Structure formats: structure tokens, C-alpha cells
mmCIF file of C-alpha atoms in Angstrom:
data_model
loop_
_atom_site.group_PDB
_atom_site.id
_atom_site.type_symbol
_atom_site.label_atom_id
_atom_site.label_comp_id
_atom_site.label_asym_id
_atom_site.label_seq_id
_atom_site.Cartn_x
_atom_site.Cartn_y
_atom_site.Cartn_z
ATOM 1 C CA UNK A 1 101.851 85.474 59.219
ATOM 2 C CA UNK A 2 103.760 82.533 57.752
ATOM 3 C CA UNK A 3 105.691 82.082 60.997
ATOM 4 C CA UNK A 4 102.454 82.008 63.008
ATOM 5 C CA UNK A 5 100.935 79.481 60.657
ATOM 6 C CA UNK A 6 103.956 77.203 60.986
ATOM 7 C CA UNK A 7 103.804 77.387 64.775
ATOM 8 C CA UNK A 8 100.103 76.509 64.699
ATOM 9 C CA UNK A 9 100.833 73.621 62.331
ATOM 10 C CA UNK A 10 103.460 72.227 64.701
ATOM 11 C CA UNK A 11 101.205 72.456 67.752
ATOM 12 C CA UNK A 12 98.306 70.780 65.949
ATOM 13 C CA UNK A 13 100.602 68.011 64.650
ATOM 14 C CA UNK A 14 101.873 67.355 68.171
ATOM 15 C CA UNK A 15 98.305 67.122 69.416
ATOM 16 C CA UNK A 16 97.528 64.511 66.763
ATOM 17 C CA UNK A 17 100.564 62.539 67.922
ATOM 18 C CA UNK A 18 99.435 62.845 71.536
ATOM 19 C CA UNK A 19 96.038 61.408 70.608
ATOM 20 C CA UNK A 20 97.740 58.387 69.081
ATOM 21 C CA UNK A 21 100.013 57.836 72.084
ATOM 22 C CA UNK A 22 97.602 59.084 74.781
ATOM 23 C CA UNK A 23 100.270 61.521 75.925
ATOM 24 C CA UNK A 24 100.963 65.238 76.314
ATOM 25 C CA UNK A 25 103.857 67.690 76.172
ATOM 26 C CA UNK A 26 106.194 67.109 79.119
ATOM 27 C CA UNK A 27 109.342 68.496 80.696
ATOM 28 C CA UNK A 28 112.097 66.393 82.191
ATOM 29 C CA UNK A 29 111.387 66.927 85.903
ATOM 30 C CA UNK A 30 108.796 68.014 88.439
ATOM 31 C CA UNK A 31 108.951 71.494 89.966
ATOM 32 C CA UNK A 32 108.310 72.340 93.626
ATOM 33 C CA UNK A 33 107.037 75.788 94.650
ATOM 34 C CA UNK A 34 106.906 76.945 98.280
ATOM 35 C CA UNK A 35 103.293 77.060 99.450
ATOM 36 C CA UNK A 36 104.108 80.412 101.048
ATOM 37 C CA UNK A 37 104.521 81.970 97.597
ATOM 38 C CA UNK A 38 100.707 82.010 97.433
ATOM 39 C CA UNK A 39 100.146 83.272 100.982
ATOM 40 C CA UNK A 40 103.075 85.513 101.951
ATOM 41 C CA UNK A 41 102.053 89.216 101.993
ATOM 42 C CA UNK A 42 105.679 90.297 101.539
ATOM 43 C CA UNK A 43 106.086 88.237 98.359
ATOM 44 C CA UNK A 44 102.757 89.598 97.135
ATOM 45 C CA UNK A 45 104.077 93.148 97.615
ATOM 46 C CA UNK A 46 107.253 92.252 95.727
ATOM 47 C CA UNK A 47 105.190 90.858 92.837
ATOM 48 C CA UNK A 48 103.146 94.054 92.666
ATOM 49 C CA UNK A 49 106.263 96.232 92.580
ATOM 50 C CA UNK A 50 108.500 94.137 90.300
ATOM 51 C CA UNK A 51 105.869 92.766 87.906
ATOM 52 C CA UNK A 52 102.555 94.600 87.957
ATOM 53 C CA UNK A 53 103.971 98.121 88.285
ATOM 54 C CA UNK A 54 106.808 97.687 85.776
ATOM 55 C CA UNK A 55 105.381 95.615 82.903
ATOM 56 C CA UNK A 56 102.672 96.498 80.368
ATOM 57 C CA UNK A 57 99.439 95.346 82.022
ATOM 58 C CA UNK A 58 96.134 94.914 80.210
ATOM 59 C CA UNK A 59 93.868 97.854 81.091
ATOM 60 C CA UNK A 60 91.039 97.211 78.665
ATOM 61 C CA UNK A 61 89.936 96.274 75.189
ATOM 62 C CA UNK A 62 89.851 98.718 72.297
ATOM 63 C CA UNK A 63 86.150 98.032 71.836
ATOM 64 C CA UNK A 64 85.391 99.441 75.271
ATOM 65 C CA UNK A 65 86.375 102.924 74.089
ATOM 66 C CA UNK A 66 85.894 102.432 70.375
ATOM 67 C CA UNK A 67 84.866 105.974 69.369
ATOM 68 C CA UNK A 68 86.550 109.365 69.884
ATOM 69 C CA UNK A 69 85.285 110.861 73.125
ATOM 70 C CA UNK A 70 84.735 107.486 74.809
ATOM 71 C CA UNK A 71 86.223 106.997 78.247
ATOM 72 C CA UNK A 72 86.547 104.328 80.922
ATOM 73 C CA UNK A 73 87.282 105.122 84.588
ATOM 74 C CA UNK A 74 88.186 102.236 86.900
ATOM 75 C CA UNK A 75 90.555 101.039 89.590
ATOM 76 C CA UNK A 76 93.375 98.652 88.727
ATOM 77 C CA UNK A 77 95.032 97.130 91.797
ATOM 78 C CA UNK A 78 94.120 100.171 93.865
ATOM 79 C CA UNK A 79 95.279 102.648 91.216
ATOM 80 C CA UNK A 80 92.518 104.943 89.866
ATOM 81 C CA UNK A 81 92.809 105.021 86.068
ATOM 82 C CA UNK A 82 91.162 106.938 83.254
ATOM 83 C CA UNK A 83 91.348 105.725 79.650
ATOM 84 C CA UNK A 84 90.176 108.061 76.889
ATOM 85 C CA UNK A 85 89.953 107.988 73.105
ATOM 86 C CA UNK A 86 91.017 111.274 71.478
ATOM 87 C CA UNK A 87 89.771 112.809 68.239
ATOM 88 C CA UNK A 88 92.733 111.453 66.307
ATOM 89 C CA UNK A 89 91.892 107.909 67.446
ATOM 90 C CA UNK A 90 94.759 107.589 69.896
ATOM 91 C CA UNK A 91 94.366 106.449 73.487
ATOM 92 C CA UNK A 92 95.445 108.223 76.658
ATOM 93 C CA UNK A 93 95.913 106.560 80.041
ATOM 94 C CA UNK A 94 96.010 108.814 83.092
ATOM 95 C CA UNK A 95 95.719 108.680 86.828
ATOM 96 C CA UNK A 96 92.112 109.572 87.581
ATOM 97 C CA UNK A 97 93.144 112.123 90.193
ATOM 98 C CA UNK A 98 92.543 115.871 90.186
ATOM 99 C CA UNK A 99 95.725 117.930 90.564
ATOM 100 C CA UNK A 100 94.032 120.241 93.084
ATOM 101 C CA UNK A 101 93.040 118.073 96.048
ATOM 102 C CA UNK A 102 93.426 114.523 94.658
ATOM 103 C CA UNK A 103 89.718 113.888 94.142
ATOM 104 C CA UNK A 104 88.716 111.119 91.744
ATOM 105 C CA UNK A 105 87.664 112.886 88.590
ATOM 106 C CA UNK A 106 85.498 110.513 86.575
ATOM 107 C CA UNK A 107 83.331 107.469 87.241
ATOM 108 C CA UNK A 108 82.134 104.605 85.080
ATOM 109 C CA UNK A 109 82.277 104.874 81.298
ATOM 110 C CA UNK A 110 80.635 106.859 78.562
ATOM 111 C CA UNK A 111 81.343 109.632 76.093
ATOM 112 C CA UNK A 112 82.497 113.182 76.816
ATOM 113 C CA UNK A 113 85.413 115.433 75.979
ATOM 114 C CA UNK A 114 85.662 117.248 79.343
ATOM 115 C CA UNK A 115 85.757 116.104 82.951
ATOM 116 C CA UNK A 116 84.760 118.377 85.830
ATOM 117 C CA UNK A 117 86.047 117.508 89.285
ATOM 118 C CA UNK A 118 83.026 116.905 91.573
ATOM 119 C CA UNK A 119 84.781 118.618 94.507
ATOM 120 C CA UNK A 120 85.802 122.079 93.224
ATOM 121 C CA UNK A 121 84.809 121.930 89.550
ATOM 122 C CA UNK A 122 88.254 122.105 87.981
ATOM 123 C CA UNK A 123 87.805 121.080 84.346
ATOM 124 C CA UNK A 124 90.117 118.822 82.338
ATOM 125 C CA UNK A 125 90.124 117.873 78.675
ATOM 126 C CA UNK A 126 90.042 114.201 77.716
ATOM 127 C CA UNK A 127 93.752 114.451 76.952
ATOM 128 C CA UNK A 128 94.356 115.268 80.631
ATOM 129 C CA UNK A 129 95.081 118.978 80.139
ATOM 130 C CA UNK A 130 93.778 121.406 82.771
ATOM 131 C CA UNK A 131 91.306 123.677 80.978
ATOM 132 C CA UNK A 132 89.635 125.747 83.697
ATOM 133 C CA UNK A 133 89.974 126.551 87.398
ATOM 134 C CA UNK A 134 86.779 127.574 89.133
ATOM 135 C CA UNK A 135 86.957 131.126 90.493
ATOM 136 C CA UNK A 136 90.599 131.459 89.482
ATOM 137 C CA UNK A 137 90.587 135.169 90.338
ATOM 138 C CA UNK A 138 90.313 134.205 94.005
ATOM 139 C CA UNK A 139 92.341 131.012 93.863
ATOM 140 C CA UNK A 140 95.581 132.559 92.668
ATOM 141 C CA UNK A 141 98.141 132.022 89.938
ATOM 142 C CA UNK A 142 98.424 128.497 88.502
ATOM 143 C CA UNK A 143 100.646 127.032 85.802
ATOM 144 C CA UNK A 144 97.923 125.056 84.063
ATOM 145 C CA UNK A 145 100.406 123.243 81.825
ATOM 146 C CA UNK A 146 102.070 121.751 84.894
ATOM 147 C CA UNK A 147 98.833 120.688 86.579
ATOM 148 C CA UNK A 148 97.300 118.317 84.080
ATOM 149 C CA UNK A 149 96.400 114.754 84.917
ATOM 150 C CA UNK A 150 99.376 112.460 85.454
ATOM 151 C CA UNK A 151 99.978 110.506 82.237
ATOM 152 C CA UNK A 152 100.880 106.822 82.139
ATOM 153 C CA UNK A 153 102.683 104.976 79.327
ATOM 154 C CA UNK A 154 99.977 103.393 77.176
ATOM 155 C CA UNK A 155 100.184 100.983 74.264
ATOM 156 C CA UNK A 156 97.357 99.841 71.995
ATOM 157 C CA UNK A 157 97.751 96.914 69.652
ATOM 158 C CA UNK A 158 95.703 93.946 68.428
ATOM 159 C CA UNK A 159 92.517 95.349 69.969
ATOM 160 C CA UNK A 160 94.067 95.441 73.458
ATOM 161 C CA UNK A 161 95.110 98.428 75.588
ATOM 162 C CA UNK A 162 98.071 98.122 77.975
ATOM 163 C CA UNK A 163 99.371 100.562 80.560
ATOM 164 C CA UNK A 164 102.443 100.775 82.756
ATOM 165 C CA UNK A 165 101.311 101.728 86.259
ATOM 166 C CA UNK A 166 104.503 103.661 87.017
ATOM 167 C CA UNK A 167 104.378 107.196 85.538
ATOM 168 C CA UNK A 168 107.244 107.911 83.161
ATOM 169 C CA UNK A 169 108.454 104.313 82.974
ATOM 170 C CA UNK A 170 108.659 103.609 79.245
ATOM 171 C CA UNK A 171 109.183 99.953 78.365
ATOM 172 C CA UNK A 172 110.072 97.948 75.278
ATOM 173 C CA UNK A 173 106.491 96.988 74.488
ATOM 174 C CA UNK A 174 107.262 95.211 71.205
ATOM 175 C CA UNK A 175 110.143 93.356 72.796
ATOM 176 C CA UNK A 176 108.042 92.245 75.756
ATOM 177 C CA UNK A 177 104.968 91.055 73.813
ATOM 178 C CA UNK A 178 106.946 89.906 70.784
ATOM 179 C CA UNK A 179 105.452 87.104 68.712
ATOM 180 C CA UNK A 180 102.530 86.704 71.102
ATOM 181 C CA UNK A 181 100.994 90.047 70.183
ATOM 182 C CA UNK A 182 101.573 89.222 66.502
ATOM 183 C CA UNK A 183 99.692 85.958 66.969
ATOM 184 C CA UNK A 184 96.779 87.811 68.581
ATOM 185 C CA UNK A 185 96.891 90.571 65.975
ATOM 186 C CA UNK A 186 96.198 88.133 63.149
ATOM 187 C CA UNK A 187 92.846 87.345 64.812
ATOM 188 C CA UNK A 188 91.676 90.891 64.066
ATOM 189 C CA UNK A 189 90.379 91.769 67.555
ATOM 190 C CA UNK A 190 90.723 95.479 66.778
ATOM 191 C CA UNK A 191 87.634 95.245 64.565
ATOM 192 C CA UNK A 192 85.559 92.950 66.782
ATOM 193 C CA UNK A 193 82.462 93.969 68.730
ATOM 194 C CA UNK A 194 82.741 94.378 72.510
ATOM 195 C CA UNK A 195 79.812 92.427 73.980
ATOM 196 C CA UNK A 196 80.289 93.148 77.679
ATOM 197 C CA UNK A 197 81.922 91.695 80.759
ATOM 198 C CA UNK A 198 81.320 89.722 83.926
ATOM 199 C CA UNK A 199 83.251 89.812 87.208
ATOM 200 C CA UNK A 200 84.188 86.965 89.514
ATOM 201 C CA UNK A 201 86.259 86.799 92.687
ATOM 202 C CA UNK A 202 88.754 84.179 93.700
ATOM 203 C CA UNK A 203 91.939 83.202 95.477
ATOM 204 C CA UNK A 204 95.527 84.439 95.118
ATOM 205 C CA UNK A 205 96.148 85.574 91.537
ATOM 206 C CA UNK A 206 98.645 82.762 90.896
ATOM 207 C CA UNK A 207 96.244 80.105 92.207
ATOM 208 C CA UNK A 208 93.674 81.417 89.721
ATOM 209 C CA UNK A 209 96.146 81.737 86.846
ATOM 210 C CA UNK A 210 97.518 78.217 87.368
ATOM 211 C CA UNK A 211 94.122 76.901 86.305
ATOM 212 C CA UNK A 212 94.283 78.583 82.897
ATOM 213 C CA UNK A 213 97.639 76.939 82.088
ATOM 214 C CA UNK A 214 96.771 73.247 82.074
ATOM 215 C CA UNK A 215 94.090 70.758 81.054
ATOM 216 C CA UNK A 216 95.165 68.143 83.577
ATOM 217 C CA UNK A 217 92.059 68.957 85.639
ATOM 218 C CA UNK A 218 89.455 68.811 82.868
ATOM 219 C CA UNK A 219 88.146 65.297 83.582
ATOM 220 C CA UNK A 220 87.731 65.809 87.324
ATOM 221 C CA UNK A 221 86.783 69.495 87.546
ATOM 222 C CA UNK A 222 84.799 69.894 84.286
ATOM 223 C CA UNK A 223 83.193 66.480 83.588
ATOM 224 C CA UNK A 224 79.935 67.902 82.216
ATOM 225 C CA UNK A 225 81.330 70.963 80.416
ATOM 226 C CA UNK A 226 84.856 71.239 78.980
ATOM 227 C CA UNK A 227 85.608 67.511 79.172
ATOM 228 C CA UNK A 228 82.587 66.725 77.003
ATOM 229 C CA UNK A 229 84.440 68.369 74.095
ATOM 230 C CA UNK A 230 88.117 68.268 75.017
ATOM 231 C CA UNK A 231 90.599 65.612 76.110
ATOM 232 C CA UNK A 232 91.886 65.904 79.645
ATOM 233 C CA UNK A 233 95.664 66.060 80.198
ATOM 234 C CA UNK A 234 96.483 66.468 76.508
ATOM 235 C CA UNK A 235 98.278 69.726 75.728
ATOM 236 C CA UNK A 236 100.924 71.217 73.436
ATOM 237 C CA UNK A 237 102.787 74.450 74.176
ATOM 238 C CA UNK A 238 104.665 77.186 72.394
ATOM 239 C CA UNK A 239 106.352 79.974 74.364
ATOM 240 C CA UNK A 240 106.940 83.579 73.357
ATOM 241 C CA UNK A 241 109.152 84.577 76.261
ATOM 242 C CA UNK A 242 106.843 84.505 79.290
ATOM 243 C CA UNK A 243 103.687 84.299 77.148
ATOM 244 C CA UNK A 244 102.108 81.011 76.110
ATOM 245 C CA UNK A 245 100.173 79.520 73.220
ATOM 246 C CA UNK A 246 98.520 76.347 74.536
ATOM 247 C CA UNK A 247 96.831 73.814 72.278
ATOM 248 C CA UNK A 248 94.057 71.509 73.512
ATOM 249 C CA UNK A 249 92.862 68.541 71.451
ATOM 250 C CA UNK A 250 89.165 68.061 70.910
ATOM 251 C CA UNK A 251 87.908 64.493 71.181
ATOM 252 C CA UNK A 252 87.036 64.352 67.461
ATOM 253 C CA UNK A 253 90.350 65.866 66.309
ATOM 254 C CA UNK A 254 91.687 62.639 64.806
ATOM 255 C CA UNK A 255 88.473 62.062 62.849
ATOM 256 C CA UNK A 256 88.375 65.645 61.605
ATOM 257 C CA UNK A 257 92.057 66.357 60.969
ATOM 258 C CA UNK A 258 93.883 63.033 60.799
ATOM 259 C CA UNK A 259 93.987 63.136 56.997
ATOM 260 C CA UNK A 260 94.501 66.902 56.607
ATOM 261 C CA UNK A 261 97.690 68.188 54.960
ATOM 262 C CA UNK A 262 100.026 69.016 57.891
ATOM 263 C CA UNK A 263 100.714 72.415 56.295
ATOM 264 C CA UNK A 264 97.002 73.255 56.477
ATOM 265 C CA UNK A 265 96.369 72.361 60.108
ATOM 266 C CA UNK A 266 96.601 76.024 61.113
ATOM 267 C CA UNK A 267 93.286 76.620 59.366
ATOM 268 C CA UNK A 268 91.327 74.453 61.804
ATOM 269 C CA UNK A 269 91.395 76.245 65.169
ATOM 270 C CA UNK A 270 88.083 75.467 66.942
ATOM 271 C CA UNK A 271 87.497 72.655 64.471
ATOM 272 C CA UNK A 272 89.515 69.827 66.004
ATOM 273 C CA UNK A 273 91.605 71.770 68.508
ATOM 274 C CA UNK A 274 91.476 74.975 70.530
ATOM 275 C CA UNK A 275 94.071 77.494 71.673
ATOM 276 C CA UNK A 276 94.375 79.380 74.919
ATOM 277 C CA UNK A 277 96.650 82.401 74.548
ATOM 278 C CA UNK A 278 98.135 83.819 77.732
ATOM 279 C CA UNK A 279 99.826 87.175 78.239
ATOM 280 C CA UNK A 280 102.145 87.308 81.234
ATOM 281 C CA UNK A 281 101.416 88.029 83.951
ATOM 282 C CA UNK A 282 97.616 87.944 84.108
ATOM 283 C CA UNK A 283 95.631 87.520 80.873
ATOM 284 C CA UNK A 284 94.108 84.414 79.289
ATOM 285 C CA UNK A 285 92.353 84.526 75.910
ATOM 286 C CA UNK A 286 90.060 81.767 74.645
ATOM 287 C CA UNK A 287 88.701 82.157 71.126
ATOM 288 C CA UNK A 288 85.554 80.110 70.518
ATOM 289 C CA UNK A 289 83.092 80.135 67.610
ATOM 290 C CA UNK A 290 80.273 81.311 69.882
ATOM 291 C CA UNK A 291 82.157 84.127 71.638
ATOM 292 C CA UNK A 292 85.702 85.023 72.716
ATOM 293 C CA UNK A 293 86.652 85.384 76.375
ATOM 294 C CA UNK A 294 89.506 87.607 77.559
ATOM 295 C CA UNK A 295 90.140 86.930 81.245
ATOM 296 C CA UNK A 296 91.883 89.784 83.088
ATOM 297 C CA UNK A 297 93.123 88.675 86.536
ATOM 298 C CA UNK A 298 93.543 91.577 88.934
ATOM 299 C CA UNK A 299 95.492 90.717 92.111
ATOM 300 C CA UNK A 300 94.401 91.821 95.556
ATOM 301 C CA UNK A 301 93.499 93.700 97.549
ATOM 302 C CA UNK A 302 95.168 91.120 99.817
ATOM 303 C CA UNK A 303 97.491 88.227 99.003
ATOM 304 C CA UNK A 304 94.658 85.687 99.138
ATOM 305 C CA UNK A 305 92.294 87.469 96.742
ATOM 306 C CA UNK A 306 91.830 88.365 93.093
ATOM 307 C CA UNK A 307 89.140 90.024 91.025
ATOM 308 C CA UNK A 308 88.816 88.672 87.505
ATOM 309 C CA UNK A 309 87.073 90.580 84.733
ATOM 310 C CA UNK A 310 85.866 88.311 81.942
ATOM 311 C CA UNK A 311 85.653 90.458 78.800
ATOM 312 C CA UNK A 312 83.699 89.098 75.838
ATOM 313 C CA UNK A 313 84.044 90.030 72.167
ATOM 314 C CA UNK A 314 82.545 88.735 68.938
ATOM 315 C CA UNK A 315 83.555 89.024 65.304
ATOM 316 C CA UNK A 316 80.311 90.860 64.521
ATOM 317 C CA UNK A 317 77.883 93.064 66.407
ATOM 318 C CA UNK A 318 74.510 91.397 66.983
ATOM 319 C CA UNK A 319 72.092 92.067 64.164
ATOM 320 C CA UNK A 320 68.937 91.606 66.210
ATOM 321 C CA UNK A 321 67.661 91.004 69.725
ATOM 322 C CA UNK A 322 67.912 87.235 69.338
ATOM 323 C CA UNK A 323 71.634 87.422 68.593
ATOM 324 C CA UNK A 324 72.188 89.886 71.428
ATOM 325 C CA UNK A 325 70.437 87.581 73.865
ATOM 326 C CA UNK A 326 72.460 84.624 72.595
ATOM 327 C CA UNK A 327 75.634 86.558 73.464
ATOM 328 C CA UNK A 328 74.289 87.368 76.922
ATOM 329 C CA UNK A 329 73.430 83.720 77.517
ATOM 330 C CA UNK A 330 76.896 82.580 76.466
ATOM 331 C CA UNK A 331 78.581 85.190 78.690
ATOM 332 C CA UNK A 332 76.510 84.049 81.656
ATOM 333 C CA UNK A 333 77.317 80.394 80.963
ATOM 334 C CA UNK A 334 81.065 80.944 80.650
ATOM 335 C CA UNK A 335 81.072 83.031 83.828
ATOM 336 C CA UNK A 336 79.275 80.239 85.664
ATOM 337 C CA UNK A 337 81.719 77.585 84.422
ATOM 338 C CA UNK A 338 84.797 79.570 85.443
ATOM 339 C CA UNK A 339 83.288 80.677 88.750
ATOM 340 C CA UNK A 340 81.746 77.421 89.971
ATOM 341 C CA UNK A 341 84.141 74.892 88.409
ATOM 342 C CA UNK A 342 87.463 76.756 88.713
ATOM 343 C CA UNK A 343 87.397 79.668 91.127
ATOM 344 C CA UNK A 344 85.377 77.842 93.793
ATOM 345 C CA UNK A 345 88.098 75.174 93.812
ATOM 346 C CA UNK A 346 90.755 77.880 93.924
ATOM 347 C CA UNK A 347 89.279 79.299 97.128
ATOM 348 C CA UNK A 348 89.515 75.862 98.728
ATOM 349 C CA UNK A 349 93.105 75.558 97.495
ATOM 350 C CA UNK A 350 93.867 78.892 99.144
ATOM 351 C CA UNK A 351 92.554 77.554 102.433
ATOM 352 C CA UNK A 352 94.729 74.476 102.062
ATOM 353 C CA UNK A 353 97.813 76.540 101.303
ATOM 354 C CA UNK A 354 97.201 78.800 104.292
ATOM 355 C CA UNK A 355 96.772 75.812 106.608
ATOM 356 C CA UNK A 356 100.460 74.937 106.483
ATOM 357 C CA UNK A 357 99.658 71.293 105.698
ATOM 358 C CA UNK A 358 102.484 71.088 103.141
ATOM 359 C CA UNK A 359 105.556 73.251 102.669
ATOM 360 C CA UNK A 360 105.437 72.919 98.879
ATOM 361 C CA UNK A 361 103.109 72.369 95.962
ATOM 362 C CA UNK A 362 104.455 70.286 93.111
ATOM 363 C CA UNK A 363 103.915 70.727 89.378
ATOM 364 C CA UNK A 364 104.307 67.561 87.373
ATOM 365 C CA UNK A 365 106.200 66.985 84.152
ATOM 366 C CA UNK A 366 102.890 67.336 82.318
ATOM 367 C CA UNK A 367 102.159 70.764 83.844
ATOM 368 C CA UNK A 368 104.510 72.499 81.432
ATOM 369 C CA UNK A 369 102.730 75.853 81.342
ATOM 370 C CA UNK A 370 102.624 76.140 85.110
ATOM 371 C CA UNK A 371 106.311 75.408 85.419
ATOM 372 C CA UNK A 372 107.159 78.042 82.839
ATOM 373 C CA UNK A 373 104.872 80.622 84.474
ATOM 374 C CA UNK A 374 106.512 80.203 87.883
ATOM 375 C CA UNK A 375 110.003 80.279 86.400
ATOM 376 C CA UNK A 376 109.238 83.672 84.896
ATOM 377 C CA UNK A 377 107.828 84.973 88.178
ATOM 378 C CA UNK A 378 111.083 83.969 89.864
ATOM 379 C CA UNK A 379 113.007 85.672 87.070
ATOM 380 C CA UNK A 380 111.245 89.019 87.564
ATOM 381 C CA UNK A 381 111.574 88.806 91.345
ATOM 382 C CA UNK A 382 115.258 87.855 91.064
ATOM 383 C CA UNK A 383 116.517 89.370 87.789
ATOM 384 C CA UNK A 384 120.133 88.859 88.799
ATOM 385 C CA UNK A 385 119.667 85.088 88.433
ATOM 386 C CA UNK A 386 119.888 83.576 84.925
ATOM 387 C CA UNK A 387 116.733 82.142 83.398
ATOM 388 C CA UNK A 388 117.779 78.756 82.064
ATOM 389 C CA UNK A 389 115.950 76.934 79.271
ATOM 390 C CA UNK A 390 112.889 74.855 80.069
ATOM 391 C CA UNK A 391 113.833 71.288 79.192
ATOM 392 C CA UNK A 392 110.771 70.145 77.274
ATOM 393 C CA UNK A 393 110.244 66.793 75.593
#
């Protein structure tokens, strides 16, 4: 906790300095990325294999399956998944595929402790074990223990549920998430109320994710929304491996926090500055007083598309209909902002990239988060190459 507080203090102090100098965190050079990296189907396939099928990927929030017996069935990048909460409180992640004839087993979400295949009525427990075969006397001998649902590595921490989409591929979860998951854990998401979600559709997953990593566009793309509260092109970064903690200065930060003890600045998130927390490769978390948004970017089905699920959580469950409706209104508003002010631009960017007008896109010295994000993508696609330090001012 003390380490997290010190990191927050340093970021907030840098933001105060940036306000005085009208500056932002910078690196020592621009970075060029081939435009084809956003449009090439072969690179997209490599990213799916080397990144999305080998790293812990967010599958859901703990609040979605909060109680024993809860389940959630969904597709993640074309993979049918089933998440369940067992009696002991643990989570299972399985391929939502019957061992008999590969039928999808469950749909939607809800609460039950058994799943019957809609094709031939084979029955599975919510731990994935095969419990019953319809008309087994005519079907023949079956080793039920060997015909359960295919299990996936699953990790639950800080109110978030991660899976590895390759069966049997155990990873160093703590090593991968490191200090970033500790930073999120101190927020207490595990005990927060799950309000609901909204879905939006956009361009290539990296085009979409680039927008979460910088505030350079706030003044031009969000003049009536974000820029009313927050400075444009004023950011401070801290990196936990490929994950990022990004600080954004509010326009009244100097007035609110200029005289605050530098060792107490960590206490003032959302009251002078805001953080965006990103989890590589595809999650962005924005904690706000009104509601918290967890954006889950899901690549595909083609290189030029993504589906983004905006999950929303709150510190407390609504106590009445007025509070519930206030949450619904805020979810609708945030969806509209992201969809119409970010993703609509991303679709136009995708068209521009596909046109072949320019061989490269260029990230400036001020687009620190974007440069780091693309360096890590290159690292996972080419692990034999060393990942040098990002030279940041």
C-alpha cells in the first residue's frame, strides 16, 4: 500500500509541475508504426496467437457471477466460454462445448448448478464434470471422468476474472500483472456492485486502444465533455511492465491541490486529477465518483473490427429506484461519449489506414503511453528481440 501511495504522489506532483509549465510527460523521440500493422490480417492472426491466446485476458468481473451457482456464457474472440461460481466461492472457466457432439451447452447468464446439452441432454455440473448421459444403456460405455468440459486456466483477483484461452497453458499470473493488480486491488472492486454493461463496435483493436492511452485529443475530440473538466495534452505515466497508470490533470487541480502536502496527494484521486489504469493488452479502467467504467476491448472478428464491452461498477448497490436510474443514465452517457466521440473517429481512422495514403503513423514524444503499448506488442510478437528501456523525460 505504501508503495502505491508513493507512486500516486509522484504522478500527482508531476501533474502539478506540468500545469505550471504547460507541459506533459515526454520521451526523447517520435515513434513510427507501419500503417499495415492495423490492417494486415496476417499480423492480426499473429497477435491473436502470441498475445490473446497466451496471456491472461479479462473474461469478466467478479460481480457478474457474485454468488455460488451463478454462471456467464459468452464468446470471447470466437471461443465459447462458460464461467461459473462454485459452492466454495471459487471460479471455473471452461470451453462451453459438450464433449459428445460439440454443441454449445449454456446461453446467457443466470444461476444453476447443472447444465443440460440442448442437443442430446447430456448433463454437466457447474464444475464441468459429466454427470449423466441420456439413455446410456443404448449409447455404450463412457469414461465420464475423461469427458468433462475442457477447463481453462482461470485467475480471480481484485474483482476481476482472467482466463488463458489455451487449455493447459498455466502462466505466471502474479508476475504478469505485478504491481498493476496490486494498485487495482486497493480500490476494493471485489466488494463493489456490478451495475451492468453496454456494447459498442469499432475499428481495429489497436486503433481503439490507442485512444485510451493519451489525452492529446481531448480538446479537439471532446470539447463539450472531457475537456470541460480535464486539461488536454497533459499526462503523467507510471508503467508496471506492459500495464499503465496514467494521470490526467483536472483544470482546477492547482487551486485544489497546490498547497497540499506532497505526501498526501495520493488521497485526492478524482478531486484534482484522475487515473486511467490499463491492463495489457485490452483493458482500460476509469474510476469516477459517479460510476466506474471497465472497458474490455475484444478484437475481431476481422482485422478491422473490435467489440468493446463497457462494464460498470459502483461502490454501493443502489438503495432505491432513483439511484438505480441515475446509474443507468450515467452508463448511457459514458457509452455515448466513447461511441460517438472516440469510436466513430476510430472507424474513420481505419478507413484512412486501409487507403494506403501513408506507409506509417507517427506517435509523438508526448504520446508516451502509445509508444510503450506498441513496443510491448512488438516484444510479444518478436520475443527473441530485447525490449530496451523507454527513454522518458
